[in-house]
mmCIF file of C-alpha atoms and ligand atoms in Angstrom:
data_model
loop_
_atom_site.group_PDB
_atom_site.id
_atom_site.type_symbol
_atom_site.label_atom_id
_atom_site.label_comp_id
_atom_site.label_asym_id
_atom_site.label_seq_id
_atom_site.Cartn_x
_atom_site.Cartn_y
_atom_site.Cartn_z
ATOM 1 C CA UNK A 5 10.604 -28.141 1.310
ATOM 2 C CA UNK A 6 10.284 -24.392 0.992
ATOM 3 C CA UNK A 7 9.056 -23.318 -2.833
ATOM 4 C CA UNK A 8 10.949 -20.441 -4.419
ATOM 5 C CA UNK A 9 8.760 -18.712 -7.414
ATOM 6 C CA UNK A 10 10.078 -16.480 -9.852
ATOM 7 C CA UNK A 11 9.298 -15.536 -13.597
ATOM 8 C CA UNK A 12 12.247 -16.869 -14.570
ATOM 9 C CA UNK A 13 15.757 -16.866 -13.856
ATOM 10 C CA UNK A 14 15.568 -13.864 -11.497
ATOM 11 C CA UNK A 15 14.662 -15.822 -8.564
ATOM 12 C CA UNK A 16 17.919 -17.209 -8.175
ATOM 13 C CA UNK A 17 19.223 -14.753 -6.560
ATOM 14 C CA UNK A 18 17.208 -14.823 -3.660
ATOM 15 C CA UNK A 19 17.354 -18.564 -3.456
ATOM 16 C CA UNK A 20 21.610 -18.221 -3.214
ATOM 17 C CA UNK A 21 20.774 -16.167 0.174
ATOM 18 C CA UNK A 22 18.419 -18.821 1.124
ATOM 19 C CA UNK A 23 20.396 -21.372 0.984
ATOM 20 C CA UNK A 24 23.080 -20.133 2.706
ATOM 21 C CA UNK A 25 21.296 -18.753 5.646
ATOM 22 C CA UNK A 26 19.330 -21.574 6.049
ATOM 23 C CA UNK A 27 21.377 -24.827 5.071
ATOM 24 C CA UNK A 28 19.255 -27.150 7.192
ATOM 25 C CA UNK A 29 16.134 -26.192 4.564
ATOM 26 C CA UNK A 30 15.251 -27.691 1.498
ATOM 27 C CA UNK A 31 14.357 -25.763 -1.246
ATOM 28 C CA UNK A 32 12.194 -25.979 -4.477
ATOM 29 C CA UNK A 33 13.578 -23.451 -7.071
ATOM 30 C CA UNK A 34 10.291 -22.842 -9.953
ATOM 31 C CA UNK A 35 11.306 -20.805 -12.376
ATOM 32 C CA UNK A 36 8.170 -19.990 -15.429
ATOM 33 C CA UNK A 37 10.500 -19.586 -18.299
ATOM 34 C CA UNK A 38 7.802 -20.812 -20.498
ATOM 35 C CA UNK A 39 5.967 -16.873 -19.813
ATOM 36 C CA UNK A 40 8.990 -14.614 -18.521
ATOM 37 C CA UNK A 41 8.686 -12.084 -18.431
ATOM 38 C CA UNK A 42 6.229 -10.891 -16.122
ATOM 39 C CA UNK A 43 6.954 -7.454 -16.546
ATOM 40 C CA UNK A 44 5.033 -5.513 -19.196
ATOM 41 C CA UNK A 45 1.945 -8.412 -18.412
ATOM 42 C CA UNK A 46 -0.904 -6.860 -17.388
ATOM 43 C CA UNK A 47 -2.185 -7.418 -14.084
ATOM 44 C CA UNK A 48 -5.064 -9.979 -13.868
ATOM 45 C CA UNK A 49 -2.481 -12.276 -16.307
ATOM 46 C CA UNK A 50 0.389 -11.805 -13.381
ATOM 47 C CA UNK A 51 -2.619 -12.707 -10.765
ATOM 48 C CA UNK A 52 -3.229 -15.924 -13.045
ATOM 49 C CA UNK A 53 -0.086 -16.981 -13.603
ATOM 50 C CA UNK A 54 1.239 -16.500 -10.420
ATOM 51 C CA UNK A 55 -1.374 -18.291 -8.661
ATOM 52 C CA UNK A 56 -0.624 -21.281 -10.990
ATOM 53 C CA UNK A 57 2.285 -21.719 -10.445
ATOM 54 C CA UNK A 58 2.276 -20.838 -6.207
ATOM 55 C CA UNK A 59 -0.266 -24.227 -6.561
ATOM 56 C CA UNK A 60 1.780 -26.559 -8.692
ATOM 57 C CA UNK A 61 4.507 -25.406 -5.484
ATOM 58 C CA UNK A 62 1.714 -26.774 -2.743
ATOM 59 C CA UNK A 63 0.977 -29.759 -4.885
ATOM 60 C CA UNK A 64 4.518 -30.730 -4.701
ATOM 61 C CA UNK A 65 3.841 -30.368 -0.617
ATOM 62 C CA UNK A 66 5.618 -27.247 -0.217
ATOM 63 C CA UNK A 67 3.659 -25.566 2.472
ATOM 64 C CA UNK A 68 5.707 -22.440 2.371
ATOM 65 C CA UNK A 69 5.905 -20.470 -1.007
ATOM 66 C CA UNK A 70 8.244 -17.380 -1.222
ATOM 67 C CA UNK A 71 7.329 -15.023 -4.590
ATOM 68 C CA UNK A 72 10.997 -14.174 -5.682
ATOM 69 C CA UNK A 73 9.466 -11.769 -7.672
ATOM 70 C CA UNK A 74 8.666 -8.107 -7.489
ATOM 71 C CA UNK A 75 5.983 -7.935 -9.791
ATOM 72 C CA UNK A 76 4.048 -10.823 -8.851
ATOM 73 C CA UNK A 77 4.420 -9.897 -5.072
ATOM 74 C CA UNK A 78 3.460 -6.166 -6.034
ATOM 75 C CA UNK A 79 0.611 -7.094 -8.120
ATOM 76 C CA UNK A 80 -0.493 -10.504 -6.602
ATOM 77 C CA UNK A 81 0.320 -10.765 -3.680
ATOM 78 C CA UNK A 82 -2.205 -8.868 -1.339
ATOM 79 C CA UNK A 83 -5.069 -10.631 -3.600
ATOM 80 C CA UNK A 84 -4.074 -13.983 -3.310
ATOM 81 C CA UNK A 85 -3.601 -13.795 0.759
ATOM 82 C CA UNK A 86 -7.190 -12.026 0.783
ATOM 83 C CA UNK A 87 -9.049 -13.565 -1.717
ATOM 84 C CA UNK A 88 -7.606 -17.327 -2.217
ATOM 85 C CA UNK A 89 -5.224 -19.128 -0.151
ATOM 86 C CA UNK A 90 -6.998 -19.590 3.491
ATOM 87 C CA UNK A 91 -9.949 -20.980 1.605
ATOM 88 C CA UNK A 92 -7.756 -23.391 -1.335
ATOM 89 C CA UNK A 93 -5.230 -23.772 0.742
ATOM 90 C CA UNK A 94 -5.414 -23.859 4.466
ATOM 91 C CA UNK A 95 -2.745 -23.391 6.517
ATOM 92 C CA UNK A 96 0.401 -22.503 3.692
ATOM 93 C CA UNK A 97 1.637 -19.148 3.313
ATOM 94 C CA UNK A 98 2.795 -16.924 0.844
ATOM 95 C CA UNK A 99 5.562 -14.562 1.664
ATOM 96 C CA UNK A 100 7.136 -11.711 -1.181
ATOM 97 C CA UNK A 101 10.224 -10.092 -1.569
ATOM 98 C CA UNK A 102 8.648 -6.176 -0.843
ATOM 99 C CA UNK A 103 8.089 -6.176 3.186
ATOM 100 C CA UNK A 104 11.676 -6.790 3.916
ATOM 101 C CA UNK A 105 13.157 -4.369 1.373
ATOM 102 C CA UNK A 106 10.208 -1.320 3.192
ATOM 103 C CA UNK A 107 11.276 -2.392 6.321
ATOM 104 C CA UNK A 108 14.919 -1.957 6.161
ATOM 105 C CA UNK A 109 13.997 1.750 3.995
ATOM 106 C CA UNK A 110 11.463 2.778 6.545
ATOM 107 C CA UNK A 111 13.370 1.197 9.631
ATOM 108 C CA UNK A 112 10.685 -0.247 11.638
ATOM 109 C CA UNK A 113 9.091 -3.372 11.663
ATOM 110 C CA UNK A 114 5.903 -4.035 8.483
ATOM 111 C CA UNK A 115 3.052 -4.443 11.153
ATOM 112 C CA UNK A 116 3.707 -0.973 12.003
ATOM 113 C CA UNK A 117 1.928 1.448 9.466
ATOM 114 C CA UNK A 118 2.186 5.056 11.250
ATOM 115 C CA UNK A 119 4.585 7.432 9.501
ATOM 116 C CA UNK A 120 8.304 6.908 11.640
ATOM 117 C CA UNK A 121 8.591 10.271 13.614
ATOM 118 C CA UNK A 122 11.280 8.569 15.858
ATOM 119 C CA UNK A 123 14.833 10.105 15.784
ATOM 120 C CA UNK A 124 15.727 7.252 13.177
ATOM 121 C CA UNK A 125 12.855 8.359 10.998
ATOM 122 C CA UNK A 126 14.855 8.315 7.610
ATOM 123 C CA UNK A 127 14.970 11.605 5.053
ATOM 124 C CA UNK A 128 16.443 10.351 2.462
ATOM 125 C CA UNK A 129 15.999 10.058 -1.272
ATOM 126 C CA UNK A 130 15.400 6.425 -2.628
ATOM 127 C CA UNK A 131 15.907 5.253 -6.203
ATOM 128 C CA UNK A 132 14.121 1.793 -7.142
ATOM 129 C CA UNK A 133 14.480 -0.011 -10.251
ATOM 130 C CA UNK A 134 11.996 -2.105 -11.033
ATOM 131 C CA UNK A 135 9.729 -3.774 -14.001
ATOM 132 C CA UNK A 136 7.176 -1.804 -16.122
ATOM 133 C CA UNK A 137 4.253 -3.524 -13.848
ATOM 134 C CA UNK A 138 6.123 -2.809 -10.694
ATOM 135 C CA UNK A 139 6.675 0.820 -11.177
ATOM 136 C CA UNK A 140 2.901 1.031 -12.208
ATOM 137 C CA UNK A 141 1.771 -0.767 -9.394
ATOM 138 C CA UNK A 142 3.206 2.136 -7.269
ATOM 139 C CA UNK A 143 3.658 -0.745 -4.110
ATOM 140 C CA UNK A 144 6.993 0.336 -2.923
ATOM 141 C CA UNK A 145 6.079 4.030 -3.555
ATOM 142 C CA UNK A 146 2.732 4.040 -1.307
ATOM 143 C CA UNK A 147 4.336 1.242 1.272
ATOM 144 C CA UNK A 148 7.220 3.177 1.990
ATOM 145 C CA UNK A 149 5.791 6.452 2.191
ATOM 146 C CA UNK A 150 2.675 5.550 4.661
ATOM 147 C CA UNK A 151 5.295 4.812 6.896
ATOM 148 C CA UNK A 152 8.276 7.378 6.128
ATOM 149 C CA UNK A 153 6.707 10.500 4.675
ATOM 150 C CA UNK A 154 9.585 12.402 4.309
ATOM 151 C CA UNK A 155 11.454 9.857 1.868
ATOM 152 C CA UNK A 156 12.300 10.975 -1.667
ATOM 153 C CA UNK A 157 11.326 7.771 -3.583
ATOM 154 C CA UNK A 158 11.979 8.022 -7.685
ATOM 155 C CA UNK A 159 11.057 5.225 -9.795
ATOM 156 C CA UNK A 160 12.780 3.860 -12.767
ATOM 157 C CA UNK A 161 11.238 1.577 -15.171
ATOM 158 C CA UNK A 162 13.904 -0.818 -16.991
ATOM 159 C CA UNK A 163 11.938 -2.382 -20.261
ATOM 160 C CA UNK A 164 13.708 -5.008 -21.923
ATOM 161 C CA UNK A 165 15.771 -5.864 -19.344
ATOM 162 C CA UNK A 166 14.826 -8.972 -18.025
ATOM 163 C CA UNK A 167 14.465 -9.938 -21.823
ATOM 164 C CA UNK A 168 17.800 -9.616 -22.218
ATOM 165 C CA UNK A 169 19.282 -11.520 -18.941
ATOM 166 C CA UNK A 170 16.687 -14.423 -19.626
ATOM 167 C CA UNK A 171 18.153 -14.520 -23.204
ATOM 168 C CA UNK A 172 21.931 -14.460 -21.648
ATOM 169 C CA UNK A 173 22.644 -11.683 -23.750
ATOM 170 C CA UNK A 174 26.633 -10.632 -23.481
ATOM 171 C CA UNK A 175 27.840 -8.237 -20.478
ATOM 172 C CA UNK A 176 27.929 -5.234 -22.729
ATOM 173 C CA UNK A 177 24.894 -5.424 -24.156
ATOM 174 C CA UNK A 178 23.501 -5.472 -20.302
ATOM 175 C CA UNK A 179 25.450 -2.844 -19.152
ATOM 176 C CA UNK A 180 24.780 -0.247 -22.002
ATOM 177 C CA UNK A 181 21.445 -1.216 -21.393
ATOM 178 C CA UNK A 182 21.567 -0.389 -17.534
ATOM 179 C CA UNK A 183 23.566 2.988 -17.894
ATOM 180 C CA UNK A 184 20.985 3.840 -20.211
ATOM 181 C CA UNK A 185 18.515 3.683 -17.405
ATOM 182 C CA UNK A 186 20.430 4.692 -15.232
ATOM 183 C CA UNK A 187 20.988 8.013 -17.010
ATOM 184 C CA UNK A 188 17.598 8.561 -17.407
ATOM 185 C CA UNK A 189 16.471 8.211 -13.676
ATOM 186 C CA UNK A 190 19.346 10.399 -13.096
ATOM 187 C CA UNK A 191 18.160 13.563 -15.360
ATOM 188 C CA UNK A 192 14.595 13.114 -13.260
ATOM 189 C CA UNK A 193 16.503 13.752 -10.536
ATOM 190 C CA UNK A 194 17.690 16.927 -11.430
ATOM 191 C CA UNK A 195 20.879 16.742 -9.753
ATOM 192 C CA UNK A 196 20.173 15.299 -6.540
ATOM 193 C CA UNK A 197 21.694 12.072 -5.952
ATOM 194 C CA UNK A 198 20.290 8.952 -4.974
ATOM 195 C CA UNK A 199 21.327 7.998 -1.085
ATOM 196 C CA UNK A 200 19.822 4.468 -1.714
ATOM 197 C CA UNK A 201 18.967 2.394 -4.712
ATOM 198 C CA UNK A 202 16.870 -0.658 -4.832
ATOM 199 C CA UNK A 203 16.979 -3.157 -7.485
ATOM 200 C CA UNK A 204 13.252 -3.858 -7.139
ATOM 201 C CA UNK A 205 13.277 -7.002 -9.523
ATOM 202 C CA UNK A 206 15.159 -10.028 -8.429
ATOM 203 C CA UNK A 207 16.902 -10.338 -12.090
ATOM 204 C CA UNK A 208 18.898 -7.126 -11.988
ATOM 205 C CA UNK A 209 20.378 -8.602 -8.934
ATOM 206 C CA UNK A 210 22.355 -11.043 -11.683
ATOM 207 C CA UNK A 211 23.073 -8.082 -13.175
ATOM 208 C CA UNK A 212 24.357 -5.547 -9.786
ATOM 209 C CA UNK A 213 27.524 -4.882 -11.165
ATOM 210 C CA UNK A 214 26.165 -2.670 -13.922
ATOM 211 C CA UNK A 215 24.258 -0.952 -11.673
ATOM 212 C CA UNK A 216 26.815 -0.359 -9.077
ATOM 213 C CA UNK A 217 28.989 0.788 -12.261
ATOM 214 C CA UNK A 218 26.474 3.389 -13.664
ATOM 215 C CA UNK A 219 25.477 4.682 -10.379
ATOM 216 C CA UNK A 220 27.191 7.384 -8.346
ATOM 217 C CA UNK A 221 29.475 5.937 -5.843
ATOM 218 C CA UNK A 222 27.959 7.546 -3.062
ATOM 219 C CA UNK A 223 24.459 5.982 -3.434
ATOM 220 C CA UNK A 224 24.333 2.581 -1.798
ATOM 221 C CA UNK A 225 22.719 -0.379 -3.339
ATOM 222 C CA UNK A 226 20.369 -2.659 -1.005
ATOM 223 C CA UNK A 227 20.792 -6.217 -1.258
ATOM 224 C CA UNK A 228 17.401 -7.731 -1.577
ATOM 225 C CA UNK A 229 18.313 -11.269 -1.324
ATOM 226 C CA UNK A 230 19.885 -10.851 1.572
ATOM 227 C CA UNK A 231 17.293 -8.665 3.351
ATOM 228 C CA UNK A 232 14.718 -11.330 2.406
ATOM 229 C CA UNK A 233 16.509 -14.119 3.840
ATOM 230 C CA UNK A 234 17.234 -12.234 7.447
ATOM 231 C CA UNK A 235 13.210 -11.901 7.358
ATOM 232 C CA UNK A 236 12.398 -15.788 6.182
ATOM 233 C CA UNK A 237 14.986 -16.367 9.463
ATOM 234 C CA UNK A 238 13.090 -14.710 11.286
ATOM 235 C CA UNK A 239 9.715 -15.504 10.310
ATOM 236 C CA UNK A 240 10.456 -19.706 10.711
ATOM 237 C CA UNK A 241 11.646 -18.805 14.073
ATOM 238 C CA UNK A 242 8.409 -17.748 15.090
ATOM 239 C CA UNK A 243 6.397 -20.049 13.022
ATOM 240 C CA UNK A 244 7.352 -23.321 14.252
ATOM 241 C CA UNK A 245 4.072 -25.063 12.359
ATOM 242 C CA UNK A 246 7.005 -25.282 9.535
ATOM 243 C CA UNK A 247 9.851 -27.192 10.906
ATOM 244 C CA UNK A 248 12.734 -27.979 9.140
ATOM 245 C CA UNK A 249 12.901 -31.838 8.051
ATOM 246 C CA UNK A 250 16.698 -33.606 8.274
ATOM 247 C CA UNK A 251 16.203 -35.140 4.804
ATOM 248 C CA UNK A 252 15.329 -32.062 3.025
ATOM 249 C CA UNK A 253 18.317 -29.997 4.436
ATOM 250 C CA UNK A 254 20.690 -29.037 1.906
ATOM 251 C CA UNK A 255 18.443 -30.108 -0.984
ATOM 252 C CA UNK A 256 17.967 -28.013 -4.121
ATOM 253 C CA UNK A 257 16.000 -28.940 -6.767
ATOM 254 C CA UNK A 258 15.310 -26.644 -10.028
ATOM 255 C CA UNK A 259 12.236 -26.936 -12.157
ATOM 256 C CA UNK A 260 11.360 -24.807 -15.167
ATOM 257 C CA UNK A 261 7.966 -24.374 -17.511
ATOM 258 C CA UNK A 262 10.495 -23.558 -20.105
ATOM 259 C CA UNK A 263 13.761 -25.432 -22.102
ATOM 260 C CA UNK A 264 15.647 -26.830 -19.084
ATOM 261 C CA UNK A 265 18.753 -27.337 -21.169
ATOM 262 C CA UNK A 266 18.567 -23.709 -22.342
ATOM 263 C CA UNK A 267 17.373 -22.217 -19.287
ATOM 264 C CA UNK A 268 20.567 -24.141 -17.386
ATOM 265 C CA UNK A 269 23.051 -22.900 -19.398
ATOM 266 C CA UNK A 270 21.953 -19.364 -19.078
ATOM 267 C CA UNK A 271 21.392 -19.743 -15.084
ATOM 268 C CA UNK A 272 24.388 -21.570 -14.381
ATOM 269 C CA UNK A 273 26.240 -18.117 -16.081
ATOM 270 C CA UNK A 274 24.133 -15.795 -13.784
ATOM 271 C CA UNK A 275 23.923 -17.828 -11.002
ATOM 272 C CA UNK A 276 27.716 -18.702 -10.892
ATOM 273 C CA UNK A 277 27.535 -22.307 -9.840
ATOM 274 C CA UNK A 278 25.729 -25.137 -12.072
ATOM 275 C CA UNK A 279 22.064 -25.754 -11.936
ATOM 276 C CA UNK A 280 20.516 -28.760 -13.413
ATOM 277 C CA UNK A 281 16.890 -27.610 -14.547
ATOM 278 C CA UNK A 282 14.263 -30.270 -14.949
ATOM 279 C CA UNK A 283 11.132 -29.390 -16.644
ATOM 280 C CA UNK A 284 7.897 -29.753 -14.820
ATOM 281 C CA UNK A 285 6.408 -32.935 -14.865
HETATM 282 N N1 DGL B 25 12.177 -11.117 -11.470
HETATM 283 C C1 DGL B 25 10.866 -10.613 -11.425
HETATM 284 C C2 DGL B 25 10.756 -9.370 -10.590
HETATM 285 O O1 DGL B 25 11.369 -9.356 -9.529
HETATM 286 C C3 DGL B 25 10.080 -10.618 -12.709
HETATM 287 C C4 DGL B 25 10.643 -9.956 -13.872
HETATM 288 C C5 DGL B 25 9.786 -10.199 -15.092
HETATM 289 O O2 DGL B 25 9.411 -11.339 -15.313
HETATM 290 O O3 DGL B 25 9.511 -9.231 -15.798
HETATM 291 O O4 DGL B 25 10.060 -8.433 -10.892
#
């Protein structure tokens, strides 16, 4: 089984694209409830928590962990590959949701870090939404730009919310909340318009149509889930030391720190199709 980490219900998203590019994998879905959100932690508590929960994953014998989360792949990641996992746990991998969403900004491949000076090098002006500890982090910001120096990259900060989706609140309340952001990133950019927005926090995917409804029409939203399941494709093919195993395939299972009755009910809403939490055992 593959292990799927998020904060909370954000995750989800990227799990849908997992699932259907890769229906002969299993997947664990662990979502902390019990702590979302991760956002306006500070750092060394998103290190913690994170690697917490990436071990109760491994101790369930998942020996591939994907961080479906921005912030704890911005602020965690790097650490725990350098600093933790070849010596705790030899031979499983971490992989985050960033890489693939640089790679498809930057258009060339992660391992290569010189600036793009081909004649696909891209010019053009990137918005990303993200958490409060994502923005701060500046990951996407210095990523992108050591490899495509002539981006415009402005960063939006969205407090509140991934409160507000983990708490189900109604569609209005969400989407005043989102134009609200929207609007602000907007006056920082002083009239120029965003070619390309990320949603750099894998709960405002549940939420894309208020984004694609308060941004201009001409600015084009990446889809993260999907870019990170191309990648995961592509990364198992070369990786054959995790094959897929005929009785996993197809399986989902979802496993919360938090309420599993409350924290179904709110994902099966997002997710649009029913998802029976369990807690953690
Ligand atoms: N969904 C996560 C992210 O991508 C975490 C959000 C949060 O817990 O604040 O950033």
């Amino acid at each position: 089984m593959i292990g799927v980490f998020d904060s909370g219900h954000g995750g989800l998203t990227v799990l849908r694209a997992l699932n259907e590019r890769l229906p002969e994998r299993g997947f664990v879905y662990l979502g902390d409830h019990a702590h979302a959100p991760y956002g306006d932690r500070d750092a060394e508590e998103v290190y913690n928590l994170t690697l917490e929960n990436i071990e109760r994953l491994f101790r369930m014998d998942c020996r591939l962990a994907i961080l479906a989360c921005n912030t704890a792949a911005a602020v965690a990641l790097r650490r725990l590959q350098r600093t933790w996992l070849a010596d705790a746990w030899p031979g499983r991998r971490v992989l985050g949701v960033l890489v693939p969403v640089v790679e498809a900004i930057v258009c060339q491949p992660w391992h290569v870090e010189e600036p793009n000076t081909g004649p696909d090098a891209p010019q053009e002006t990137v918005a990303i939404f993200a958490t409060r500890r994502t923005v701060e982090s500046r990951a996407y910001v210095g990523e992108i730009l050591k490899r495509a120096p002539d981006v415009l990259i402005v960063q939006q900060a969205c407090p509140g919310l991934v409160d507000a989706i983990e708490a189900g609140a109604p569609q209005d309340e969400i989407h005043g909340l989102v134009e609200g952001f929207a609007a602000e990133l907007l006056e920082l950019m002083q009239g120029v318009l965003p070619d390309v927005a990320v949603l750099g926090c894998t709960h405002y995917g549940l939420v894309a149509k208020a984004f694609r409804d308060a941004l201009p029409p001409g600015t084009a939203l990446l889809h993260q889930p999907d870019l990170v399941a191309e990648s995961l494709v592509d990364y198992l093919a070369r990786h054959t030391e995790f094959p897929a195993s005929r009785q996993d395939a197809g399986r989902l299972d979802f496993l919360t720190t938090g309420d599993p009755a409350h924290v179904s009910r709110v994902a099966s809403r997002f997710y649009g199709a029913a998802t029976a939490f369990k807690a953690l055992s």
